[in-house]
Tab-separated table of C-alpha atoms in Angstrom:
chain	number	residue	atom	x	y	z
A	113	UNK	CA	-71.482	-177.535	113.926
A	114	UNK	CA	-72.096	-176.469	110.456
A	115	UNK	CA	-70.453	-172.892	109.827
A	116	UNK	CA	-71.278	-170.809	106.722
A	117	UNK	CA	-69.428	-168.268	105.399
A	118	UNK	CA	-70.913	-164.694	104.413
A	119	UNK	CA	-69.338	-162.126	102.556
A	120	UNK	CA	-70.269	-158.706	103.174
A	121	UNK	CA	-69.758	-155.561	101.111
A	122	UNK	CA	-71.200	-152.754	102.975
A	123	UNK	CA	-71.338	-149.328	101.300
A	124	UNK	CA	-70.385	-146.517	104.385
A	125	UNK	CA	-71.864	-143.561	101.497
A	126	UNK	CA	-75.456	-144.905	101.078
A	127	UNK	CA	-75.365	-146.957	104.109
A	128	UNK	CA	-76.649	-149.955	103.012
A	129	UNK	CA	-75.184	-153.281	101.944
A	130	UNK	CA	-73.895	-153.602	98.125
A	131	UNK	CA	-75.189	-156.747	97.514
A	132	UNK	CA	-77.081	-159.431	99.192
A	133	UNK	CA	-74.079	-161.453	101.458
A	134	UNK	CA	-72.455	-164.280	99.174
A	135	UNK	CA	-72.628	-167.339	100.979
A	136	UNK	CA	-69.618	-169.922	101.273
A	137	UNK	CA	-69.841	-173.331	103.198
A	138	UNK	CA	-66.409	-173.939	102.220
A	139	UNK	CA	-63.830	-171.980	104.177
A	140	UNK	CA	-60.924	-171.743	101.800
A	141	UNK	CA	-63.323	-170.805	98.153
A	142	UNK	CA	-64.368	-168.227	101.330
A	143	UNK	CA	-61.244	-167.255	102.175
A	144	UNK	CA	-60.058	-166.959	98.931
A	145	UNK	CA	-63.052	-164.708	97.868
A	146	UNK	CA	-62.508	-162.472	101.014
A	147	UNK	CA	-59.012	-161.680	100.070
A	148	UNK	CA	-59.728	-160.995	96.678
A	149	UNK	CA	-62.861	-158.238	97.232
A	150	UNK	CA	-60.479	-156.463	99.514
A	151	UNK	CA	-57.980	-156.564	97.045
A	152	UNK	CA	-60.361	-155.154	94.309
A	153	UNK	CA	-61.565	-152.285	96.284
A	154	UNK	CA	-58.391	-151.599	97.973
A	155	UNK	CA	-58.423	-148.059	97.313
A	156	UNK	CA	-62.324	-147.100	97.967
A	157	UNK	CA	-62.343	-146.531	101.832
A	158	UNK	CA	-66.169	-146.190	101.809
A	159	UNK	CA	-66.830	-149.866	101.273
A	160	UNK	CA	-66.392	-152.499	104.041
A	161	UNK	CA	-65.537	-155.995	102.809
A	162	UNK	CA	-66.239	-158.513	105.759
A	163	UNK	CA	-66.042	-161.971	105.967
A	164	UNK	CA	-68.553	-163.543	108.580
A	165	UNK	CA	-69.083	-167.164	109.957
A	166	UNK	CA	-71.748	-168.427	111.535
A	167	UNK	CA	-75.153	-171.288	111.684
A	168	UNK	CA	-77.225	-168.498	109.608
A	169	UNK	CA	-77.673	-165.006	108.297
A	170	UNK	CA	-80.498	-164.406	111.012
A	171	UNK	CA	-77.696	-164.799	113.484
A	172	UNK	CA	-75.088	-162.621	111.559
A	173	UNK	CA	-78.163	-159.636	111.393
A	174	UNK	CA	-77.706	-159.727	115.076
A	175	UNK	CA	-74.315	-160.110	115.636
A	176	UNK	CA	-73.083	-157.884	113.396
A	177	UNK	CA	-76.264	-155.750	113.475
A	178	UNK	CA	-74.507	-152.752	112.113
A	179	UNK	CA	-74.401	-154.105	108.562
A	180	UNK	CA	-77.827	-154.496	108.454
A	181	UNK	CA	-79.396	-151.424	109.160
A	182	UNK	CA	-80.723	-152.161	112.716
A	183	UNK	CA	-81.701	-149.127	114.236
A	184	UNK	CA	-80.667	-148.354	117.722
A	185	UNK	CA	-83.074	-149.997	120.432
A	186	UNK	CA	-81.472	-148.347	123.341
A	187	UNK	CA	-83.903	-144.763	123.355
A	188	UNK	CA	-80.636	-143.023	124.684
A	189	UNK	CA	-78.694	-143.478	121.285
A	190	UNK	CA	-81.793	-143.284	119.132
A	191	UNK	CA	-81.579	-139.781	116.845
A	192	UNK	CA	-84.123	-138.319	115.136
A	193	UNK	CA	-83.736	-139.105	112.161
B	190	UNK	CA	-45.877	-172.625	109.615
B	191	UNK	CA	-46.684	-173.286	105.644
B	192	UNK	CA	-43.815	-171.797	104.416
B	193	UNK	CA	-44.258	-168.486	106.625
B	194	UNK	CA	-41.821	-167.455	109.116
B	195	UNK	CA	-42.136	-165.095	112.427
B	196	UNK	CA	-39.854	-163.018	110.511
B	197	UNK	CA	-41.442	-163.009	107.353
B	198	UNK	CA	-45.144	-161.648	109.379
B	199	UNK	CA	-42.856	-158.951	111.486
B	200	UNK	CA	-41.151	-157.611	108.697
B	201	UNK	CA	-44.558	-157.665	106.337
B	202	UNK	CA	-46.194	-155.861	108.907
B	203	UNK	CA	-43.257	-152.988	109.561
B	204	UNK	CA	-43.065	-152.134	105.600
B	205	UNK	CA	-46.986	-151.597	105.548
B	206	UNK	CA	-47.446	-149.273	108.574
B	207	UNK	CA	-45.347	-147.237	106.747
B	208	UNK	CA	-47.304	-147.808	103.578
B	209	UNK	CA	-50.571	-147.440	105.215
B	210	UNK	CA	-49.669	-143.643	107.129
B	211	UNK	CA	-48.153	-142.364	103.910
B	212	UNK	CA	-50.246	-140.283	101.210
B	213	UNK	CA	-52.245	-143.280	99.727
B	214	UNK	CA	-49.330	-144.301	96.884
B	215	UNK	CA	-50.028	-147.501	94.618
B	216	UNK	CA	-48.733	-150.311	96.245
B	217	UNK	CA	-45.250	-150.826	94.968
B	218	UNK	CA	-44.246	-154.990	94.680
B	219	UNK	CA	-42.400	-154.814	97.904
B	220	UNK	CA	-45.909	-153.554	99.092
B	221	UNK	CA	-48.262	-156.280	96.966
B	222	UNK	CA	-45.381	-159.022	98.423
B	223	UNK	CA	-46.433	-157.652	102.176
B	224	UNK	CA	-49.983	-157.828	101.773
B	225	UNK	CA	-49.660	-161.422	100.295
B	226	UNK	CA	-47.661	-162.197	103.945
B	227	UNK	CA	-51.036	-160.654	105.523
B	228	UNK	CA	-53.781	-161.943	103.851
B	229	UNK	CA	-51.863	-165.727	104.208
B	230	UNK	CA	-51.240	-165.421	107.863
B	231	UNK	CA	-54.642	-163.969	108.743
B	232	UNK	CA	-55.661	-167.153	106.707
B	233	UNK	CA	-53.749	-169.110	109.157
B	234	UNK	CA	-56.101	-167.882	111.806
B	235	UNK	CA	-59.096	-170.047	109.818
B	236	UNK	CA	-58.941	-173.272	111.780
B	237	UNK	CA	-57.784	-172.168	115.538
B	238	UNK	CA	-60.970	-169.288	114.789
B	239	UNK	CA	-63.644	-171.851	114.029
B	240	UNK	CA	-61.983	-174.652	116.885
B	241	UNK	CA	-62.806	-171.209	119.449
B	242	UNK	CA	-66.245	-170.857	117.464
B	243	UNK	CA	-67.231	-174.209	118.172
B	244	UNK	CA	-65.858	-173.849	121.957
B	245	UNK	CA	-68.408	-170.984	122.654
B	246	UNK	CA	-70.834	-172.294	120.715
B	247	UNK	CA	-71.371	-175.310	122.847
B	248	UNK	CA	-70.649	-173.169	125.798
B	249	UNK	CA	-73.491	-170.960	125.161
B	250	UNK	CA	-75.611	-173.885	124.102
B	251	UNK	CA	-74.792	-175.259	127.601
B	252	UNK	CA	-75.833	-172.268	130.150
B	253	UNK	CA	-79.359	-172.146	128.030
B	254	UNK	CA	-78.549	-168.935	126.177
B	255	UNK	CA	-79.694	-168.598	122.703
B	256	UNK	CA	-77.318	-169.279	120.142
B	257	UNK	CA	-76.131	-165.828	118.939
B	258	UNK	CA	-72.560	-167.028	118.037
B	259	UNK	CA	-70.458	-165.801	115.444
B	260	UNK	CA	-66.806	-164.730	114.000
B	261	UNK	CA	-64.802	-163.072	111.420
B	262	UNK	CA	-61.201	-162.668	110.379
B	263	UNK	CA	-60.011	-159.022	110.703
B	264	UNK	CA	-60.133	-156.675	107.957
B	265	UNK	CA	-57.092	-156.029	106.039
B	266	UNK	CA	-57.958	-152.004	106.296
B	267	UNK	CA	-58.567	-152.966	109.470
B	268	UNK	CA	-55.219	-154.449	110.381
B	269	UNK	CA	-53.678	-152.375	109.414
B	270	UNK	CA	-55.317	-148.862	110.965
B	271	UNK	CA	-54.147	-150.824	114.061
B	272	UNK	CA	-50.455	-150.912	113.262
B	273	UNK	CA	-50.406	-147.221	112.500
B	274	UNK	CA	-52.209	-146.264	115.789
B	275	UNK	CA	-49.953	-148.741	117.934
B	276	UNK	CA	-46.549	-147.941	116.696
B	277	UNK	CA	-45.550	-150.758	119.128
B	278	UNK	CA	-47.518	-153.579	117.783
B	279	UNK	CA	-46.151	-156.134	115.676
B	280	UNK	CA	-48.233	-157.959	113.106
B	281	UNK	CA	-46.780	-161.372	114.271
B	282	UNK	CA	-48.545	-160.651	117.826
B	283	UNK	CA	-51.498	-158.771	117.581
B	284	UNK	CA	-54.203	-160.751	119.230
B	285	UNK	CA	-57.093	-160.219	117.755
B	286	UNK	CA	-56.993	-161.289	113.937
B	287	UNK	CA	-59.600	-164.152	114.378
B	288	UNK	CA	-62.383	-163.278	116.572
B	289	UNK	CA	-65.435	-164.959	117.891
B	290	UNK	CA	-68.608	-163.279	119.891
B	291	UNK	CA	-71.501	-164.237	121.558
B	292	UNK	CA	-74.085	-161.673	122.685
B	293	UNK	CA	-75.977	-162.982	125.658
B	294	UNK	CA	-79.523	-162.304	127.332
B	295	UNK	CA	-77.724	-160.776	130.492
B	296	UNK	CA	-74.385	-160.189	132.667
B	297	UNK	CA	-75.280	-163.462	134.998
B	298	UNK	CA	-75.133	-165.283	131.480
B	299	UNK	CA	-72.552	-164.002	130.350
B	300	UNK	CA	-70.130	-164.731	133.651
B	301	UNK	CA	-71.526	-168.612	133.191
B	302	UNK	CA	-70.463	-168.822	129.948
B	303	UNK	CA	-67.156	-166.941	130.682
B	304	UNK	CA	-66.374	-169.653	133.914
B	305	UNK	CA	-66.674	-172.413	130.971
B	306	UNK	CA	-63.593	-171.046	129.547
B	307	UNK	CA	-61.795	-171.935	133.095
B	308	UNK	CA	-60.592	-175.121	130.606
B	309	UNK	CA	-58.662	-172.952	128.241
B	310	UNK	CA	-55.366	-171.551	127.661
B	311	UNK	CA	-56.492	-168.072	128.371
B	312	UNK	CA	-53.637	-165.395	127.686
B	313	UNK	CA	-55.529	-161.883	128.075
B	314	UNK	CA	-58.739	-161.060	130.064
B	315	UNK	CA	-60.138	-157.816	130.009
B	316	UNK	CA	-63.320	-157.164	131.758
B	317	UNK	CA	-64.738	-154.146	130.017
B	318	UNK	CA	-67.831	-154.688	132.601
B	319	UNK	CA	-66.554	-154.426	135.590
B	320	UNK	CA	-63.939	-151.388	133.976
B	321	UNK	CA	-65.463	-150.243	131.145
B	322	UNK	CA	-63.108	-148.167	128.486
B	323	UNK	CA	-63.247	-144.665	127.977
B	324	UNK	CA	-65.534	-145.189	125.194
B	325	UNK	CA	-67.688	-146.218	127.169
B	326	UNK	CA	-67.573	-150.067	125.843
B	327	UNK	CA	-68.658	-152.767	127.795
B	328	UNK	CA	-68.585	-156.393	127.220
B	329	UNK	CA	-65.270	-159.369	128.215
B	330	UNK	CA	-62.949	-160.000	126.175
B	331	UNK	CA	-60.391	-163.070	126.395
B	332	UNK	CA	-57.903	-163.949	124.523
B	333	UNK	CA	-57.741	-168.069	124.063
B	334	UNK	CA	-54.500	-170.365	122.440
B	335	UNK	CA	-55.667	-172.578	120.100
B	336	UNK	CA	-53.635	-174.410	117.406
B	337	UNK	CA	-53.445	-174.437	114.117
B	338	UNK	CA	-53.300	-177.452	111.717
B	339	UNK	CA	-49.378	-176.825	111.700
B	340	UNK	CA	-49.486	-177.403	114.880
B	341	UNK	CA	-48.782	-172.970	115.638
B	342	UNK	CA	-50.317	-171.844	118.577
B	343	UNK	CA	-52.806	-168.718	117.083
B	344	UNK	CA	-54.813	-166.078	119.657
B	345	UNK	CA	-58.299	-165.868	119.081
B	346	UNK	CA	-60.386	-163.018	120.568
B	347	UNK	CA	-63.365	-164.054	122.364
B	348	UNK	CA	-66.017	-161.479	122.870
B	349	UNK	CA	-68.903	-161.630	125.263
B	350	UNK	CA	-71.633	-158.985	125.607
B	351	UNK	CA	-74.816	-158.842	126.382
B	352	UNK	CA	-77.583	-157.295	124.586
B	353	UNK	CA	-77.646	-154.119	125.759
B	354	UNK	CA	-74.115	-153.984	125.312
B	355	UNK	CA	-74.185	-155.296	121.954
B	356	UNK	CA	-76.902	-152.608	121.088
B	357	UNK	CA	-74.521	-149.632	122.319
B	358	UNK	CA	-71.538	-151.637	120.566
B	359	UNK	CA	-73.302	-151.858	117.204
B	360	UNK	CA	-74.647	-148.295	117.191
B	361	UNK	CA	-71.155	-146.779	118.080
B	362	UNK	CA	-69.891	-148.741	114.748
B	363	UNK	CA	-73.295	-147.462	112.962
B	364	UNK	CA	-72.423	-144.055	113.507
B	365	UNK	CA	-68.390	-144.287	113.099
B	366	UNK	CA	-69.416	-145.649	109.652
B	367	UNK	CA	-71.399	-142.597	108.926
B	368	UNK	CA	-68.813	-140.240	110.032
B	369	UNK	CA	-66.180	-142.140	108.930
B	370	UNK	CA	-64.031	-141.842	112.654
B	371	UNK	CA	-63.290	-144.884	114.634
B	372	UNK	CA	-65.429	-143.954	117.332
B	373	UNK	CA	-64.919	-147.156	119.669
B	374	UNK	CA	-61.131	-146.620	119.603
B	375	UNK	CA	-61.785	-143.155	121.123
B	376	UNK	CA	-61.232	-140.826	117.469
B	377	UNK	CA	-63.855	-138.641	116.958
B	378	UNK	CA	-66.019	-135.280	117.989
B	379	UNK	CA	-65.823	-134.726	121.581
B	380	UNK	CA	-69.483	-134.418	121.094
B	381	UNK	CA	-69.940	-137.767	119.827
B	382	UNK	CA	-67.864	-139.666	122.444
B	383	UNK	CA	-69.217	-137.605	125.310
B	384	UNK	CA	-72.887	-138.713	124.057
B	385	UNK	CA	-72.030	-142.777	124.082
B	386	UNK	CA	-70.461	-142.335	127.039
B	387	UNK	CA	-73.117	-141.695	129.018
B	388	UNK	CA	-75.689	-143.550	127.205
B	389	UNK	CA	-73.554	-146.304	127.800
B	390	UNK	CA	-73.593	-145.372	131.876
B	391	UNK	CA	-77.316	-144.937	131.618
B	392	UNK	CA	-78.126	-148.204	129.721
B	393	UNK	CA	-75.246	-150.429	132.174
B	394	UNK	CA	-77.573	-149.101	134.661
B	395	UNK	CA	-80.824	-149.658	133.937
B	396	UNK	CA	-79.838	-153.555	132.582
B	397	UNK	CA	-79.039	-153.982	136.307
B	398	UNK	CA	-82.752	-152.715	136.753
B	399	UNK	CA	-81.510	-149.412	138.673
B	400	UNK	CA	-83.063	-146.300	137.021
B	401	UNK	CA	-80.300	-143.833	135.096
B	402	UNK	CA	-80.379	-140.818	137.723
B	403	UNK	CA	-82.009	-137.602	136.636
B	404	UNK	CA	-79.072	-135.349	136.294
B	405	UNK	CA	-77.587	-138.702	133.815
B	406	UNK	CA	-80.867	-138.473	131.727
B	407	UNK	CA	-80.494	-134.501	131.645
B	408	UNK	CA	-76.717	-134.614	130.582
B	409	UNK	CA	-77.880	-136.829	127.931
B	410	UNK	CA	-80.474	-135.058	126.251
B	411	UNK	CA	-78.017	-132.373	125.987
B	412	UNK	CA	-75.455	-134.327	124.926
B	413	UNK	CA	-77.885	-135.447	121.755
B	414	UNK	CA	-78.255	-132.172	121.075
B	415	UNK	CA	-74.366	-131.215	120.904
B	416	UNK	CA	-73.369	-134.555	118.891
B	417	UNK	CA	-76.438	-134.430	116.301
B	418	UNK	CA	-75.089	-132.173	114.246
B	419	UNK	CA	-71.255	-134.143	113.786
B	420	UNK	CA	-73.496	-137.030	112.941
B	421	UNK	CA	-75.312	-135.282	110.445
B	422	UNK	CA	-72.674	-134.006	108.715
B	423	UNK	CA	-71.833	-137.835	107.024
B	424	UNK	CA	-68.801	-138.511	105.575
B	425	UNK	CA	-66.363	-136.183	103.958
B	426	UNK	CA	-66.867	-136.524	100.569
């Protein structure tokens, strides 16, 4: 199974993702990347630095929905908005 | 274990729970030196994590379920929120550093691809669906042995939800983002947590294809109502 590696910067203040993900197929230059964003912005608590793996980014926008601005589908936790 | 001992993680992990529920100092070295012992043994987690990703992959591939598989290594912020809020948990044993989910088309799914980890050294089950938390999450999680190329022996988290649990799961993160509380651990407005609680109810419900009762529907509406204006108020600047 191939396995890719995305990082994600997601900005909590305008809700929306810094950048488009940087994509890794190899896990250490990953790995090594992941560490390093976190330890850039360790101080600014409204970004969230994520490392993801998986076949593709259509799969990460589902499982991990929340960084991609997916609004709610259940009507029950939909706000106006 | 590459130069990294038991020890080492345990006594990284006490030095930065104090670090991490102080007043937001500059790391000092002893501090930089702790997060170095983090960020390496989280990295240990790499190979065991995608050896699990793999396992549910084909799992999931093999009940017929779309392939909606994927996993991450914990957050340092992360990590470390968690050893502040359970004084009792060491670094060197906290389970769910390397995690893996698959979000499924329903619960019959879900149990299929759950029985196909019958084969594994499963340490932890916790069925969120048949006792859902207070939060009202949902979903199973197990934790699964696997080893690393040093031959350790690493816990993996695997998560399985369904849609409609995923949904809930993803909007409770959604709006603990935007009000900057960890909602699914339980922090938060009253108001908030009362709100996905019941939707949660409501929407476990009708995925069984029962229809959410009346006085459930009602209780939610109001419940909207009451929690709309925490989650406008955003983040604290």
């Amino acid at each position: 199974m191939s396995l890719r590696h995305f990082l994600i910067i997601y900005d909590h203040k305008s809700g929306k993702l810094r950048a488009p993900p940087k994509v890794y197929d190899d896990a250490s230059a990953a790995l090594a990347a992941y560490s390093e964003k976190e330890r850039e912005h360790q101080s600014d608590k409204d970004l969230e630095i994520v490392l993801i793996g998986s076949d593709s980014l259509a799969t990460v926008k589902r499982t991990h929905a929340n960084y991609f601005d997916t609004p709610a589908t259940s009507e029950y936790l939909r706000m106006a908005e | 274990m590459t130069g990294l001992s038991g020890t080492q993680v345990k006594n990284a992990g006490k030095v930065l729970r104090v670090w991490w529920a102080g007043d937001g100092a500059a790391p000092t070295p002893e501090i930089e030196a702790a997060l170095q012992v983090l960020v390496r043994y989280r990295a240990l987690h790499y190979y065991p994590l995608a050896k699990a990703t793999m396992g549910l992959r084909s799992r999931v591939e093999t009940v017929g379920a779309r392939r909606d598989v994927a996993q991450r290594l914990k957050r340092a912020p992360t990590i470390l929120s968690k050893l502040v809020r359970e004084p009792n948990m060491q670094l060197s044993t906290m389970q769910d550093i390397a995690g893996c989910r698959a979000v499924l088309d329903s619960v019959t799914q879900l149990r299929a691809v759950q029985e196909r980890f019958k084969t594994e050294t499963i340490v932890r089950l916790d069925d969120y669906i048949e006792r859902p938390k207070a939060s009202g999450y949902r979903g199973v999680h197990l934790v699964v042995r696997y080893t690393d190329r040093h031959g350790g022996s690493r816990s993996v988290e695997v998560q399985l939800r369904t849609g409609v649990q995923h949904d809930w799961a993803v909007t409770v993160e959604q709006m603990g983002g935007r009000i900057d509380r960890e909602l699914k651990s339980g922090e938060g407005p009253e108001e908030v947590l009362r709100l996905l609680r019941l939707a949660s109810e409501a929407m476990a419900l009708e995925e069984k294809g029962e229809t959410a009762p009346s006085a459930l529907r009602l209780a939610i509406d109001q419940a909207r109502l009451e929690a709309r204006p925490f989650l406008e108020r955003g983040r604290e600047p």
